Structure formats: structure tokens, C-alpha cells
PDB file of C-alpha atoms and ligand atoms in Angstrom:
ATOM      1  CA  UNK W  58      40.105 -25.953 -41.235  1.00 81.00           C
ATOM      2  CA  UNK W  59      37.315 -27.065 -38.943  1.00 92.00           C
ATOM      3  CA  UNK W  60      35.958 -30.586 -38.889  1.00 96.00           C
ATOM      4  CA  UNK W  61      32.421 -30.775 -40.280  1.00 97.00           C
ATOM      5  CA  UNK W  62      30.021 -33.699 -40.385  1.00 97.00           C
ATOM      6  CA  UNK W  63      27.178 -33.615 -42.904  1.00 96.00           C
ATOM      7  CA  UNK W  64      24.637 -36.078 -41.588  1.00 95.00           C
ATOM      8  CA  UNK W  65      21.041 -37.231 -41.397  1.00 91.00           C
ATOM      9  CA  UNK W  66      19.841 -37.161 -37.812  1.00 90.00           C
ATOM     10  CA  UNK W  67      17.699 -40.323 -37.851  1.00 91.00           C
ATOM     11  CA  UNK W  68      20.008 -42.449 -39.985  1.00 93.00           C
ATOM     12  CA  UNK W  69      21.840 -45.372 -38.395  1.00 97.00           C
ATOM     13  CA  UNK W  70      24.879 -45.143 -40.727  1.00 97.00           C
ATOM     14  CA  UNK W  71      25.153 -41.536 -39.603  1.00 96.00           C
ATOM     15  CA  UNK W  72      24.785 -42.634 -35.990  1.00 97.00           C
ATOM     16  CA  UNK W  73      27.824 -44.837 -36.599  1.00 98.00           C
ATOM     17  CA  UNK W  74      29.897 -41.818 -37.661  1.00 98.00           C
ATOM     18  CA  UNK W  75      28.548 -39.587 -34.848  1.00 97.00           C
ATOM     19  CA  UNK W  76      29.388 -42.264 -32.291  1.00 97.00           C
ATOM     20  CA  UNK W  77      32.974 -42.594 -33.605  1.00 97.00           C
ATOM     21  CA  UNK W  78      33.464 -38.824 -33.482  1.00 97.00           C
ATOM     22  CA  UNK W  79      32.111 -38.560 -29.967  1.00 96.00           C
ATOM     23  CA  UNK W  80      33.993 -41.639 -28.807  1.00 96.00           C
ATOM     24  CA  UNK W  81      37.212 -39.965 -29.879  1.00 96.00           C
ATOM     25  CA  UNK W  82      36.055 -36.574 -28.546  1.00 95.00           C
ATOM     26  CA  UNK W  83      36.631 -34.907 -31.896  1.00 96.00           C
ATOM     27  CA  UNK W  84      35.350 -31.346 -31.906  1.00 95.00           C
ATOM     28  CA  UNK W  85      33.201 -30.825 -34.934  1.00 96.00           C
ATOM     29  CA  UNK W  86      30.332 -28.950 -36.434  1.00 97.00           C
ATOM     30  CA  UNK W  87      27.278 -30.796 -37.723  1.00 96.00           C
ATOM     31  CA  UNK W  88      25.215 -29.889 -40.735  1.00 95.00           C
ATOM     32  CA  UNK W  89      22.006 -31.665 -41.652  1.00 91.00           C
ATOM     33  CA  UNK W  90      20.736 -30.926 -45.146  1.00 87.00           C
ATOM     34  CA  UNK W  91      17.128 -31.846 -45.945  1.00 78.00           C
ATOM     35  CA  UNK W  92      16.610 -35.404 -47.250  1.00 73.00           C
ATOM     36  CA  UNK W  93      16.438 -35.302 -51.054  1.00 74.00           C
ATOM     37  CA  UNK W  94      18.656 -32.266 -51.719  1.00 79.00           C
ATOM     38  CA  UNK W  95      21.256 -34.083 -49.620  1.00 82.00           C
ATOM     39  CA  UNK W  96      22.035 -36.234 -52.667  1.00 84.00           C
ATOM     40  CA  UNK W  97      23.239 -33.470 -55.023  1.00 88.00           C
ATOM     41  CA  UNK W  98      24.964 -31.920 -52.015  1.00 91.00           C
ATOM     42  CA  UNK W  99      26.791 -35.186 -51.281  1.00 92.00           C
ATOM     43  CA  UNK W 100      27.831 -35.429 -54.932  1.00 93.00           C
ATOM     44  CA  UNK W 101      29.058 -31.846 -54.885  1.00 93.00           C
ATOM     45  CA  UNK W 102      30.932 -32.255 -51.601  1.00 93.00           C
ATOM     46  CA  UNK W 103      32.748 -35.359 -52.826  1.00 92.00           C
ATOM     47  CA  UNK W 104      33.130 -34.291 -56.477  1.00 92.00           C
ATOM     48  CA  UNK W 105      30.797 -36.986 -57.664  1.00 92.00           C
ATOM     49  CA  UNK W 106      32.177 -39.875 -55.602  1.00 91.00           C
ATOM     50  CA  UNK W 107      29.381 -40.200 -53.070  1.00 90.00           C
ATOM     51  CA  UNK W 108      25.629 -39.823 -53.069  1.00 91.00           C
ATOM     52  CA  UNK W 109      25.024 -40.736 -49.428  1.00 93.00           C
ATOM     53  CA  UNK W 110      25.634 -39.179 -46.029  1.00 95.00           C
ATOM     54  CA  UNK W 111      27.543 -39.197 -43.709  1.00 97.00           C
ATOM     55  CA  UNK W 112      30.364 -37.122 -45.192  1.00 97.00           C
ATOM     56  CA  UNK W 113      33.098 -35.587 -43.109  1.00 97.00           C
ATOM     57  CA  UNK W 114      35.480 -32.731 -43.754  1.00 97.00           C
ATOM     58  CA  UNK W 115      38.675 -33.610 -41.968  1.00 96.00           C
ATOM     59  CA  UNK W 116      41.944 -31.707 -42.384  1.00 93.00           C
ATOM     60  CA  UNK W 117      40.545 -30.140 -45.546  1.00 91.00           C
ATOM     61  CA  UNK W 118      39.651 -33.510 -47.090  1.00 94.00           C
ATOM     62  CA  UNK W 119      36.048 -34.623 -47.670  1.00 96.00           C
ATOM     63  CA  UNK W 120      35.405 -38.243 -46.973  1.00 96.00           C
ATOM     64  CA  UNK W 121      32.141 -40.087 -47.522  1.00 96.00           C
ATOM     65  CA  UNK W 122      30.998 -43.475 -46.152  1.00 97.00           C
ATOM     66  CA  UNK W 123      30.952 -44.311 -42.456  1.00 98.00           C
ATOM     67  CA  UNK W 124      33.628 -47.006 -42.821  1.00 98.00           C
ATOM     68  CA  UNK W 125      36.050 -44.657 -44.589  1.00 98.00           C
ATOM     69  CA  UNK W 126      35.249 -41.931 -42.036  1.00 98.00           C
ATOM     70  CA  UNK W 127      36.171 -44.211 -39.130  1.00 98.00           C
ATOM     71  CA  UNK W 128      39.353 -45.296 -40.937  1.00 98.00           C
ATOM     72  CA  UNK W 129      40.368 -41.656 -41.412  1.00 98.00           C
ATOM     73  CA  UNK W 130      39.566 -40.804 -37.788  1.00 98.00           C
ATOM     74  CA  UNK W 131      41.520 -43.797 -36.556  1.00 98.00           C
ATOM     75  CA  UNK W 132      44.561 -42.610 -38.485  1.00 97.00           C
ATOM     76  CA  UNK W 133      44.383 -39.027 -37.271  1.00 96.00           C
ATOM     77  CA  UNK W 134      43.034 -39.565 -33.761  1.00 97.00           C
ATOM     78  CA  UNK W 135      44.314 -42.966 -32.674  1.00 97.00           C
ATOM     79  CA  UNK W 136      43.185 -42.666 -29.032  1.00 97.00           C
ATOM     80  CA  UNK W 137      40.989 -44.218 -27.851  1.00 97.00           C
ATOM     81  CA  UNK W 138      41.421 -46.847 -30.547  1.00 98.00           C
ATOM     82  CA  UNK W 139      38.541 -48.373 -32.441  1.00 98.00           C
ATOM     83  CA  UNK W 140      40.772 -50.794 -34.329  1.00 98.00           C
ATOM     84  CA  UNK W 141      42.246 -53.640 -32.261  1.00 98.00           C
ATOM     85  CA  UNK W 142      46.067 -53.626 -32.060  1.00 97.00           C
ATOM     86  CA  UNK W 143      46.329 -57.332 -32.781  1.00 98.00           C
ATOM     87  CA  UNK W 144      46.310 -57.875 -36.590  1.00 98.00           C
ATOM     88  CA  UNK W 145      44.003 -60.918 -36.470  1.00 98.00           C
ATOM     89  CA  UNK W 146      41.552 -59.163 -34.206  1.00 98.00           C
ATOM     90  CA  UNK W 147      41.736 -56.067 -36.398  1.00 98.00           C
ATOM     91  CA  UNK W 148      40.981 -58.162 -39.484  1.00 98.00           C
ATOM     92  CA  UNK W 149      38.018 -59.711 -37.710  1.00 98.00           C
ATOM     93  CA  UNK W 150      36.723 -56.334 -36.512  1.00 98.00           C
ATOM     94  CA  UNK W 151      36.886 -54.849 -40.026  1.00 98.00           C
ATOM     95  CA  UNK W 152      35.230 -57.892 -41.576  1.00 98.00           C
ATOM     96  CA  UNK W 153      32.408 -57.682 -39.034  1.00 98.00           C
ATOM     97  CA  UNK W 154      32.053 -53.954 -39.670  1.00 98.00           C
ATOM     98  CA  UNK W 155      31.490 -54.736 -43.365  1.00 98.00           C
ATOM     99  CA  UNK W 156      29.176 -57.608 -42.596  1.00 98.00           C
ATOM    100  CA  UNK W 157      26.804 -55.524 -40.454  1.00 98.00           C
ATOM    101  CA  UNK W 158      27.024 -52.612 -42.922  1.00 98.00           C
ATOM    102  CA  UNK W 159      25.861 -54.856 -45.723  1.00 98.00           C
ATOM    103  CA  UNK W 160      23.730 -57.514 -44.094  1.00 98.00           C
ATOM    104  CA  UNK W 161      21.914 -55.504 -41.436  1.00 98.00           C
ATOM    105  CA  UNK W 162      21.934 -51.773 -42.276  1.00 98.00           C
ATOM    106  CA  UNK W 163      19.886 -51.740 -45.491  1.00 97.00           C
ATOM    107  CA  UNK W 164      17.319 -54.250 -44.210  1.00 97.00           C
ATOM    108  CA  UNK W 165      16.530 -52.649 -40.891  1.00 98.00           C
ATOM    109  CA  UNK W 166      16.183 -49.296 -42.663  1.00 96.00           C
ATOM    110  CA  UNK W 167      13.862 -50.829 -45.263  1.00 96.00           C
ATOM    111  CA  UNK W 168      11.687 -52.457 -42.618  1.00 97.00           C
ATOM    112  CA  UNK W 169      11.443 -49.343 -40.439  1.00 95.00           C
ATOM    113  CA  UNK W 170      10.507 -47.141 -43.402  1.00 94.00           C
ATOM    114  CA  UNK W 171       8.092 -49.717 -44.773  1.00 95.00           C
ATOM    115  CA  UNK W 172       6.073 -49.627 -41.552  1.00 95.00           C
ATOM    116  CA  UNK W 173       6.406 -45.860 -41.182  1.00 93.00           C
ATOM    117  CA  UNK W 174       5.162 -45.252 -44.732  1.00 92.00           C
ATOM    118  CA  UNK W 175       1.997 -47.193 -43.889  1.00 92.00           C
ATOM    119  CA  UNK W 176       1.440 -44.930 -40.885  1.00 91.00           C
ATOM    120  CA  UNK W 177       1.642 -41.448 -42.435  1.00 88.00           C
ATOM    121  CA  UNK W 178       0.785 -39.661 -39.186  1.00 87.00           C
ATOM    122  CA  UNK W 179       3.761 -41.220 -37.408  1.00 89.00           C
ATOM    123  CA  UNK W 180       5.968 -40.777 -40.439  1.00 87.00           C
ATOM    124  CA  UNK W 181       5.141 -37.073 -40.538  1.00 83.00           C
ATOM    125  CA  UNK W 182       5.682 -36.740 -36.778  1.00 81.00           C
ATOM    126  CA  UNK W 183       9.102 -38.317 -37.188  1.00 80.00           C
ATOM    127  CA  UNK W 184       9.868 -36.118 -40.204  1.00 75.00           C
ATOM    128  CA  UNK W 185       8.858 -33.109 -38.167  1.00 73.00           C
ATOM    129  CA  UNK W 186      11.098 -33.932 -35.225  1.00 72.00           C
ATOM    130  CA  UNK W 187      13.975 -35.546 -37.100  1.00 65.00           C
ATOM    131  CA  UNK W 188      14.229 -33.343 -40.165  1.00 66.00           C
ATOM    132  CA  UNK W 189      16.129 -30.105 -40.316  1.00 64.00           C
ATOM    133  CA  UNK W 190      14.074 -26.886 -39.998  1.00 62.00           C
ATOM    134  CA  UNK W 191      14.189 -26.209 -43.769  1.00 59.00           C
ATOM    135  CA  UNK W 192      12.366 -29.493 -44.316  1.00 60.00           C
ATOM    136  CA  UNK W 193       9.978 -28.978 -41.402  1.00 62.00           C
ATOM    137  CA  UNK W 194       8.760 -25.756 -42.955  1.00 61.00           C
ATOM    138  CA  UNK W 195       7.422 -27.772 -45.891  1.00 60.00           C
ATOM    139  CA  UNK W 196       4.912 -29.419 -43.500  1.00 63.00           C
ATOM    140  CA  UNK W 197       2.779 -32.156 -45.116  1.00 64.00           C
ATOM    141  CA  UNK W 198       4.417 -31.702 -48.502  1.00 63.00           C
ATOM    142  CA  UNK W 199       7.745 -32.549 -46.863  1.00 66.00           C
ATOM    143  CA  UNK W 200       6.241 -35.763 -45.438  1.00 72.00           C
ATOM    144  CA  UNK W 201       4.786 -36.801 -48.809  1.00 74.00           C
ATOM    145  CA  UNK W 202       8.125 -36.163 -50.530  1.00 74.00           C
ATOM    146  CA  UNK W 203      10.070 -38.045 -47.859  1.00 76.00           C
ATOM    147  CA  UNK W 204       7.684 -41.045 -48.072  1.00 78.00           C
ATOM    148  CA  UNK W 205       8.161 -41.210 -51.829  1.00 78.00           C
ATOM    149  CA  UNK W 206      11.927 -40.887 -51.480  1.00 77.00           C
ATOM    150  CA  UNK W 207      12.370 -43.705 -48.964  1.00 79.00           C
ATOM    151  CA  UNK W 208       9.963 -45.897 -50.923  1.00 77.00           C
ATOM    152  CA  UNK W 209      12.124 -45.645 -54.029  1.00 77.00           C
ATOM    153  CA  UNK W 210      15.637 -45.321 -52.578  1.00 79.00           C
ATOM    154  CA  UNK W 211      15.322 -47.954 -49.854  1.00 85.00           C
ATOM    155  CA  UNK W 212      12.919 -50.398 -51.504  1.00 84.00           C
ATOM    156  CA  UNK W 213      10.460 -49.801 -48.670  1.00 81.00           C
ATOM    157  CA  UNK W 214       7.232 -50.040 -50.672  1.00 85.00           C
ATOM    158  CA  UNK W 215       6.638 -53.741 -51.223  1.00 89.00           C
ATOM    159  CA  UNK W 216       5.432 -56.038 -48.429  1.00 90.00           C
ATOM    160  CA  UNK W 217       7.470 -58.966 -49.831  1.00 93.00           C
ATOM    161  CA  UNK W 218      10.612 -56.847 -49.542  1.00 93.00           C
ATOM    162  CA  UNK W 219       9.656 -55.947 -45.967  1.00 94.00           C
ATOM    163  CA  UNK W 220       9.110 -59.619 -45.096  1.00 96.00           C
ATOM    164  CA  UNK W 221      12.548 -60.463 -46.457  1.00 97.00           C
ATOM    165  CA  UNK W 222      13.960 -57.537 -44.444  1.00 97.00           C
ATOM    166  CA  UNK W 223      12.381 -58.951 -41.264  1.00 98.00           C
ATOM    167  CA  UNK W 224      14.146 -62.255 -41.884  1.00 98.00           C
ATOM    168  CA  UNK W 225      17.445 -60.494 -42.526  1.00 98.00           C
ATOM    169  CA  UNK W 226      17.213 -58.490 -39.288  1.00 98.00           C
ATOM    170  CA  UNK W 227      16.537 -61.620 -37.236  1.00 98.00           C
ATOM    171  CA  UNK W 228      19.388 -63.392 -39.072  1.00 98.00           C
ATOM    172  CA  UNK W 229      21.686 -60.484 -38.170  1.00 98.00           C
ATOM    173  CA  UNK W 230      20.689 -60.818 -34.516  1.00 98.00           C
ATOM    174  CA  UNK W 231      21.408 -64.562 -34.694  1.00 98.00           C
ATOM    175  CA  UNK W 232      24.765 -63.799 -36.275  1.00 98.00           C
ATOM    176  CA  UNK W 233      25.604 -61.202 -33.632  1.00 98.00           C
ATOM    177  CA  UNK W 234      24.942 -63.710 -30.858  1.00 98.00           C
ATOM    178  CA  UNK W 235      26.940 -66.396 -32.615  1.00 98.00           C
ATOM    179  CA  UNK W 236      29.894 -64.060 -33.169  1.00 98.00           C
ATOM    180  CA  UNK W 237      29.775 -62.930 -29.546  1.00 98.00           C
ATOM    181  CA  UNK W 238      29.629 -66.430 -28.092  1.00 97.00           C
ATOM    182  CA  UNK W 239      30.394 -65.990 -24.407  1.00 97.00           C
ATOM    183  CA  UNK W 240      32.478 -62.888 -24.980  1.00 98.00           C
ATOM    184  CA  UNK W 241      31.636 -59.327 -24.071  1.00 98.00           C
ATOM    185  CA  UNK W 242      33.001 -57.890 -27.306  1.00 98.00           C
ATOM    186  CA  UNK W 243      33.086 -59.006 -30.920  1.00 98.00           C
ATOM    187  CA  UNK W 244      36.829 -58.751 -31.584  1.00 98.00           C
ATOM    188  CA  UNK W 245      39.233 -59.164 -28.684  1.00 97.00           C
ATOM    189  CA  UNK W 246      38.448 -58.103 -25.163  1.00 97.00           C
ATOM    190  CA  UNK W 247      37.693 -54.442 -25.675  1.00 98.00           C
ATOM    191  CA  UNK W 248      35.250 -52.222 -27.532  1.00 98.00           C
ATOM    192  CA  UNK W 249      36.086 -51.881 -31.233  1.00 98.00           C
ATOM    193  CA  UNK W 250      34.687 -50.728 -34.551  1.00 98.00           C
ATOM    194  CA  UNK W 251      32.872 -54.070 -34.825  1.00 98.00           C
ATOM    195  CA  UNK W 252      30.869 -53.448 -31.640  1.00 98.00           C
ATOM    196  CA  UNK W 253      30.230 -49.821 -32.533  1.00 98.00           C
ATOM    197  CA  UNK W 254      28.960 -50.773 -35.997  1.00 98.00           C
ATOM    198  CA  UNK W 255      26.684 -53.601 -34.875  1.00 98.00           C
ATOM    199  CA  UNK W 256      25.207 -51.536 -32.024  1.00 98.00           C
ATOM    200  CA  UNK W 257      24.750 -48.361 -34.109  1.00 98.00           C
ATOM    201  CA  UNK W 258      23.091 -50.224 -36.976  1.00 98.00           C
ATOM    202  CA  UNK W 259      20.737 -51.977 -34.556  1.00 98.00           C
ATOM    203  CA  UNK W 260      19.772 -48.672 -32.911  1.00 97.00           C
ATOM    204  CA  UNK W 261      16.469 -48.239 -34.840  1.00 97.00           C
ATOM    205  CA  UNK W 262      15.331 -51.620 -33.484  1.00 98.00           C
ATOM    206  CA  UNK W 263      16.584 -51.264 -29.908  1.00 97.00           C
ATOM    207  CA  UNK W 264      16.219 -47.490 -29.604  1.00 96.00           C
ATOM    208  CA  UNK W 265      18.564 -47.026 -26.640  1.00 96.00           C
ATOM    209  CA  UNK W 266      18.110 -43.660 -24.904  1.00 94.00           C
ATOM    210  CA  UNK W 267      21.773 -42.786 -25.481  1.00 95.00           C
ATOM    211  CA  UNK W 268      21.144 -42.591 -29.254  1.00 93.00           C
ATOM    212  CA  UNK W 269      19.722 -39.088 -29.591  1.00 82.00           C
ATOM    213  CA  UNK W 270      17.565 -40.025 -32.586  1.00 87.00           C
ATOM    214  CA  UNK W 271      15.720 -42.647 -30.477  1.00 87.00           C
ATOM    215  CA  UNK W 272      13.767 -39.761 -28.992  1.00 86.00           C
ATOM    216  CA  UNK W 273      12.392 -38.493 -32.308  1.00 86.00           C
ATOM    217  CA  UNK W 274       9.422 -40.814 -32.071  1.00 85.00           C
ATOM    218  CA  UNK W 275       7.696 -42.189 -28.946  1.00 85.00           C
ATOM    219  CA  UNK W 276       6.564 -45.410 -30.473  1.00 89.00           C
ATOM    220  CA  UNK W 277       7.042 -47.026 -33.851  1.00 94.00           C
ATOM    221  CA  UNK W 278       3.995 -48.268 -35.816  1.00 95.00           C
ATOM    222  CA  UNK W 279       2.256 -51.306 -34.250  1.00 96.00           C
ATOM    223  CA  UNK W 280       3.540 -53.935 -36.745  1.00 97.00           C
ATOM    224  CA  UNK W 281       7.109 -52.813 -36.059  1.00 97.00           C
ATOM    225  CA  UNK W 282       6.527 -52.930 -32.289  1.00 97.00           C
ATOM    226  CA  UNK W 283       5.035 -56.444 -32.659  1.00 97.00           C
ATOM    227  CA  UNK W 284       8.153 -57.517 -34.521  1.00 98.00           C
ATOM    228  CA  UNK W 285      10.407 -55.896 -31.955  1.00 98.00           C
ATOM    229  CA  UNK W 286       8.680 -57.098 -28.792  1.00 97.00           C
ATOM    230  CA  UNK W 287       9.792 -60.782 -28.707  1.00 98.00           C
ATOM    231  CA  UNK W 288      13.351 -59.744 -29.585  1.00 98.00           C
ATOM    232  CA  UNK W 289      13.764 -57.628 -26.465  1.00 98.00           C
ATOM    233  CA  UNK W 290      14.845 -60.574 -24.339  1.00 97.00           C
ATOM    234  CA  UNK W 291      17.430 -61.763 -26.804  1.00 98.00           C
ATOM    235  CA  UNK W 292      21.036 -61.620 -25.674  1.00 98.00           C
ATOM    236  CA  UNK W 293      21.993 -59.641 -28.795  1.00 98.00           C
ATOM    237  CA  UNK W 294      19.307 -57.026 -28.156  1.00 98.00           C
ATOM    238  CA  UNK W 295      20.392 -56.562 -24.529  1.00 98.00           C
ATOM    239  CA  UNK W 296      24.031 -56.441 -25.645  1.00 98.00           C
ATOM    240  CA  UNK W 297      23.204 -53.467 -27.909  1.00 98.00           C
ATOM    241  CA  UNK W 298      21.658 -51.668 -24.909  1.00 98.00           C
ATOM    242  CA  UNK W 299      24.756 -52.482 -22.891  1.00 98.00           C
ATOM    243  CA  UNK W 300      27.179 -51.205 -25.577  1.00 98.00           C
ATOM    244  CA  UNK W 301      25.273 -47.923 -25.648  1.00 98.00           C
ATOM    245  CA  UNK W 302      25.268 -47.653 -21.854  1.00 97.00           C
ATOM    246  CA  UNK W 303      28.973 -48.341 -21.590  1.00 97.00           C
ATOM    247  CA  UNK W 304      30.450 -46.698 -24.645  1.00 97.00           C
ATOM    248  CA  UNK W 305      28.196 -44.091 -26.209  1.00 95.00           C
ATOM    249  CA  UNK W 306      30.025 -41.142 -24.841  1.00 76.00           C
ATOM    250  CA  UNK W 307      27.809 -38.069 -24.927  1.00 67.00           C
ATOM    251  CA  UNK W 308      30.352 -35.366 -24.544  1.00 53.00           C
ATOM    252  CA  UNK W 309      29.708 -33.291 -27.623  1.00 49.00           C
ATOM    253  CA  UNK W 310      32.362 -30.746 -28.311  1.00 43.00           C
ATOM    254  CA  UNK W 311      31.110 -27.133 -28.211  1.00 40.00           C
ATOM    255  CA  UNK W 312      30.554 -26.968 -31.971  1.00 45.00           C
ATOM    256  CA  UNK W 313      28.621 -30.229 -31.927  1.00 42.00           C
ATOM    257  CA  UNK W 314      26.450 -29.070 -29.045  1.00 39.00           C
ATOM    258  CA  UNK W 315      25.779 -25.868 -30.882  1.00 40.00           C
ATOM    259  CA  UNK W 316      24.622 -27.848 -33.890  1.00 47.00           C
ATOM    260  CA  UNK W 317      21.384 -28.857 -32.166  1.00 42.00           C
ATOM    261  CA  UNK W 318      20.376 -25.230 -31.827  1.00 30.00           C
ATOM    262  CA  UNK W 319      21.699 -23.846 -35.111  1.00 28.00           C
ATOM    263  CA  UNK W 320      18.854 -23.008 -37.402  1.00 26.00           C
ATOM    264  CA  UNK W 321      19.093 -24.769 -40.725  1.00 28.00           C
ATOM    265  CA  UNK W 322      21.105 -27.640 -39.392  1.00 32.00           C
ATOM    266  CA  UNK W 323      20.705 -30.394 -36.902  1.00 32.00           C
TER     267      UNK W 323
HETATM  268  N1  LIG U 488      27.687 -47.337 -46.888  1.00 66.30           N
HETATM  269  C1  LIG U 488      27.261 -45.998 -46.544  1.00 66.30           C
HETATM  270  C2  LIG U 488      25.751 -45.971 -46.447  1.00 66.30           C
HETATM  271  C3  LIG U 488      25.233 -44.595 -46.110  1.00 66.30           C
HETATM  272  C4  LIG U 488      23.778 -44.442 -46.444  1.00 66.30           C
HETATM  273  O1  LIG U 488      23.134 -45.338 -46.999  1.00 66.30           O
HETATM  274  N2  LIG U 488      23.272 -43.253 -46.112  1.00 66.30           N
HETATM  275  C5  LIG U 488      21.900 -42.966 -46.409  1.00 66.30           C
HETATM  276  C6  LIG U 488      21.175 -42.509 -45.179  1.00 66.30           C
HETATM  277  S1  LIG U 488      20.887 -43.907 -44.145  1.00 66.30           S
HETATM  278  C7  LIG U 488      21.805 -41.917 -47.458  1.00 66.30           C
HETATM  279  O2  LIG U 488      22.470 -40.911 -47.422  1.00 66.30           O
HETATM  280  N3  LIG U 488      20.959 -42.189 -48.406  1.00 66.30           N
HETATM  281  C8  LIG U 488      20.717 -41.308 -49.502  1.00 66.30           C
HETATM  282  C9  LIG U 488      20.438 -42.079 -50.708  1.00 66.30           C
HETATM  283  O3  LIG U 488      20.539 -43.301 -50.704  1.00 66.30           O
HETATM  284  O4  LIG U 488      20.121 -41.442 -51.665  1.00 66.30           O
HETATM  285  C10 LIG U 488      27.908 -45.594 -45.220  1.00 66.30           C
HETATM  286  O5  LIG U 488      28.272 -46.472 -44.432  1.00 66.30           O
HETATM  287  O6  LIG U 488      28.104 -44.399 -44.996  1.00 66.30           O
END
């Protein structure tokens, strides 16, 4: 049975799963359902266990959640490893994966969508480029629906919530730098799931060219760019760029390459 990834093109948790698949050169097909209907689809795919994407079909099993997806990949495709061999380093890598999943991911998403919702033209442009064709055909109605969805699901409506999110993102950058110290990598002396997770979840802030979704929008709304600008010289920010340059292998397997051109999925 072929490996299939159901994903959302612009989402950073989905970027985490795409990166792991490409890092391990796993041939796969990608399907991108429209935001909104992706929730019942996710529930159906996982028999009610999961409402979010990414979800992978691997050896006939459907697995949701980027962390569980990487664990399953690591088991089936151990090379190149994303888990350090040393048990202490592995423990640290997995703890850091969880930390960035919980302390960075939701807040950067909330902040990005908060600013995008206040700039409907940009939001719609992003929806047009980042959404699957089925969604694009809805035009403005699709944009209005997507704005409502992210407002409710990601708490992106209130300015107080966005202010708190700004603080959390800066705190995550502080934490990244502290965890790195003088080292190149977060756990041990080679790239691991900890580095992949931190870099992927920071992608909407740093927007490295190697992350394909960075290209969906030329420039984020002004308030987001003002927030981002002073962070560009931070060691953590440059480290994310470096992780992408060094490790974001862009060797999509034939089925994955095809995905970009398949109508109805991206
Ligand atoms: N912990 C999950 C988070 C995934 C997640 O939040 N996915 C979002 C897209 S960024 C989603 O599908 N959201 C739909 C929803 O919340 O209804 C993971 O690591 O996979």
C-alpha cells in the first residue's frame, strides 16, 4: 500500500512531517484537503482519533500527529536517523520536540493568523496560493470562511491573545538559544528531531526559501514584519536559516513531486 500524507501546505506542523519524509527520502503521495472539511476527513481517516493534519498512511496504518508520524518513520526507516543513538540525548531530543510543539507552534500560528486576518487582501492572496484548487475556486467566500475558521480554531481574533503570542514566540527564541549554547545542534553533535522540530515550527517567522510554503506570500502584513525585523540578527533566527540550508533535503520522490501538479491536491 502506498504511503500517503494528508497535509496543509502552509502549516508548520505539516512542514515538520514533510521535512521528516523528505529527510528520509520516503516516496509518498501528498493530498491536501481544503481547510475546514479537513477536520471531518481527519476524523474519518483516523476513526475519530484525530481532528488535525498531518496524517500519514504508512504500511496500511493511518497515523495522525507530527510527533507520532516521525516516531513511526523512525521505526520503519531508521536511516538517516532523527533520534540520537545515545539514550540521554534521545530523551533530550524528544523532550525538546514536545517543548517546541507546545510552547512555540500554537503561538506563532496564532500571531501569524491574527495579523493576516487584519489584512484581508494578503490573507486572500495567501489562501489563493496556499490552498488546494477546490478551495481556490470558492474565491472570496473561501477567504471569508478561512478567516472565520482560524479566528475560532487558533484563537487569532483578540489582540490580547496576539500580544501574549508575541511574548511566547520571543520566549521560544530565547529558549532555543539557551538550549543551543555554543553547540551547533540541540541534542548531541548531529541533526535530530529536536532541530527539525524547532526549525520547522519557526519557519513562518524566518521563512527560509527551502520551505516551499515560504513562497506563498511575498511579504507578511506590516505589523508582523515589524515584529520579525529586529529578530533577524538573533543567533536562533540565523540558526533556523542554517538548519534549512544544511538539512532540508528537497529531493521529493516522484509521487511527491507529482503532488504539486495534481489537481485537487497540493
Ligand atoms: N500536535 C499536532 C498539531 C497539528 C495541528 O495543529 N494541525 C493543524 C494545522 S496547523 C490542523 O490541522 N488544525 C485543524 C484544526 O485545529 O481544526 C501535530 O503535531 O501534528
